[in-house]
Amino acid sequence: MFLSKFMGNRRKGYFMGMIFVLITLIFSCVFMMAGVSHAEGEEEENEEKPVRVGWFESKFNSTDQLGRKTGYAYEYQRKVAAYTGRKYEYVSG
């Protein structure tokens, strides 16, 4: 009744629709933010577990006498680990 004094029926319906859309967007943002914080918690749990990576000898990947690994794949994985903070566990096979 309060709105009908200032607006016609069409404007009142449009105004109420816009309020509904705005409230829906606000609740959607709140629930999406809750999902993001939950996903961040899962990442923290996974950081402790090393990623197991298969290792094989080839002309692009090799291991020297001291057990140090070299090669394209190894260097790439080191760069990825620097960005993600993950640890790699190499499995021969």
Tab-separated table of C-alpha atoms in Angstrom:
chain	number	residue	atom	x	y	z
A	1	MET	CA	0.000	0.000	0.000
A	2	PHE	CA	2.812	2.359	0.819
A	3	LEU	CA	4.394	1.898	-2.635
A	4	SER	CA	1.100	2.134	-4.494
A	5	LYS	CA	0.723	5.758	-3.375
A	6	PHE	CA	3.967	6.713	-5.109
A	7	MET	CA	4.013	4.244	-8.011
A	8	GLY	CA	1.607	2.702	-10.464
A	9	ASN	CA	0.990	-1.063	-10.528
A	10	ARG	CA	3.489	-1.618	-13.340
A	11	ARG	CA	6.239	0.268	-11.623
A	12	LYS	CA	5.443	-1.460	-8.353
A	13	GLY	CA	5.825	-4.889	-9.998
A	14	TYR	CA	9.080	-3.851	-11.663
A	15	PHE	CA	10.406	-2.434	-8.386
A	16	MET	CA	9.492	-5.592	-6.445
A	17	GLY	CA	11.084	-7.749	-9.152
A	18	MET	CA	14.316	-5.782	-8.953
A	19	ILE	CA	14.367	-6.118	-5.170
A	20	PHE	CA	13.879	-9.888	-5.530
A	21	VAL	CA	16.760	-10.122	-8.023
A	22	LEU	CA	19.012	-8.025	-5.782
A	23	ILE	CA	18.286	-10.162	-2.712
A	24	THR	CA	18.882	-13.333	-4.748
A	25	LEU	CA	22.254	-12.017	-5.936
A	26	ILE	CA	23.293	-11.100	-2.406
A	27	PHE	CA	22.455	-14.577	-1.078
A	28	SER	CA	24.187	-16.221	-4.050
A	29	CYS	CA	27.374	-14.260	-3.376
A	30	VAL	CA	27.297	-15.217	0.301
A	31	PHE	CA	26.936	-18.929	-0.512
A	32	MET	CA	29.658	-18.776	-3.182
A	33	MET	CA	32.050	-17.180	-0.709
A	34	ALA	CA	31.336	-19.971	1.777
A	35	GLY	CA	32.203	-22.513	-0.948
A	36	VAL	CA	35.503	-20.772	-1.697
A	37	SER	CA	36.584	-20.796	1.931
A	38	HIS	CA	35.723	-24.508	2.142
A	39	ALA	CA	37.805	-25.276	-0.981
A	40	GLU	CA	40.782	-23.404	0.480
A	41	GLY	CA	40.604	-25.602	3.574
A	42	GLU	CA	40.749	-28.717	1.385
A	43	GLU	CA	43.878	-27.443	-0.368
A	44	GLU	CA	45.632	-27.023	2.968
A	45	GLU	CA	44.946	-30.672	3.800
A	46	ASN	CA	46.325	-31.840	0.439
A	47	GLU	CA	49.545	-29.818	0.725
A	48	GLU	CA	50.973	-32.264	3.249
A	49	LYS	CA	50.646	-35.255	0.891
A	50	PRO	CA	53.337	-35.514	-1.782
A	51	VAL	CA	52.354	-36.022	-5.408
A	52	ARG	CA	53.615	-39.366	-6.673
A	53	VAL	CA	55.222	-39.056	-10.104
A	54	GLY	CA	56.465	-41.888	-12.299
A	55	TRP	CA	60.168	-41.687	-13.183
A	56	PHE	CA	61.907	-43.457	-16.055
A	57	GLU	CA	65.339	-43.118	-17.610
A	58	SER	CA	65.541	-41.737	-21.146
A	59	LYS	CA	67.627	-39.248	-23.082
A	60	PHE	CA	65.379	-36.479	-21.685
A	61	ASN	CA	65.326	-37.719	-18.048
A	62	SER	CA	68.316	-39.128	-16.218
A	63	THR	CA	69.735	-39.799	-12.781
A	64	ASP	CA	73.458	-39.371	-12.057
A	65	GLN	CA	75.662	-41.501	-9.777
A	66	LEU	CA	74.713	-39.416	-6.731
A	67	GLY	CA	70.987	-39.897	-7.332
A	68	ARG	CA	70.302	-36.371	-8.601
A	69	LYS	CA	67.579	-36.152	-11.226
A	70	THR	CA	67.857	-33.993	-14.344
A	71	GLY	CA	65.849	-33.521	-17.494
A	72	TYR	CA	63.036	-31.566	-19.100
A	73	ALA	CA	60.225	-33.169	-17.098
A	74	TYR	CA	62.099	-32.816	-13.820
A	75	GLU	CA	62.825	-29.120	-14.389
A	76	TYR	CA	59.218	-28.485	-15.408
A	77	GLN	CA	57.919	-30.218	-12.277
A	78	ARG	CA	60.266	-28.156	-10.121
A	79	LYS	CA	58.825	-24.943	-11.624
A	80	VAL	CA	55.263	-26.156	-11.033
A	81	ALA	CA	56.163	-27.094	-7.451
A	82	ALA	CA	57.562	-23.600	-6.892
A	83	TYR	CA	54.174	-22.090	-7.816
A	84	THR	CA	51.925	-24.634	-6.107
A	85	GLY	CA	54.012	-25.466	-3.031
A	86	ARG	CA	53.521	-29.202	-3.597
A	87	LYS	CA	56.208	-31.817	-2.998
A	88	TYR	CA	56.914	-34.583	-5.533
A	89	GLU	CA	57.759	-38.184	-4.718
A	90	TYR	CA	59.366	-39.923	-7.697
A	91	VAL	CA	58.509	-43.577	-8.267
A	92	SER	CA	60.662	-45.614	-10.652
A	93	GLY	CA	58.795	-47.549	-13.264
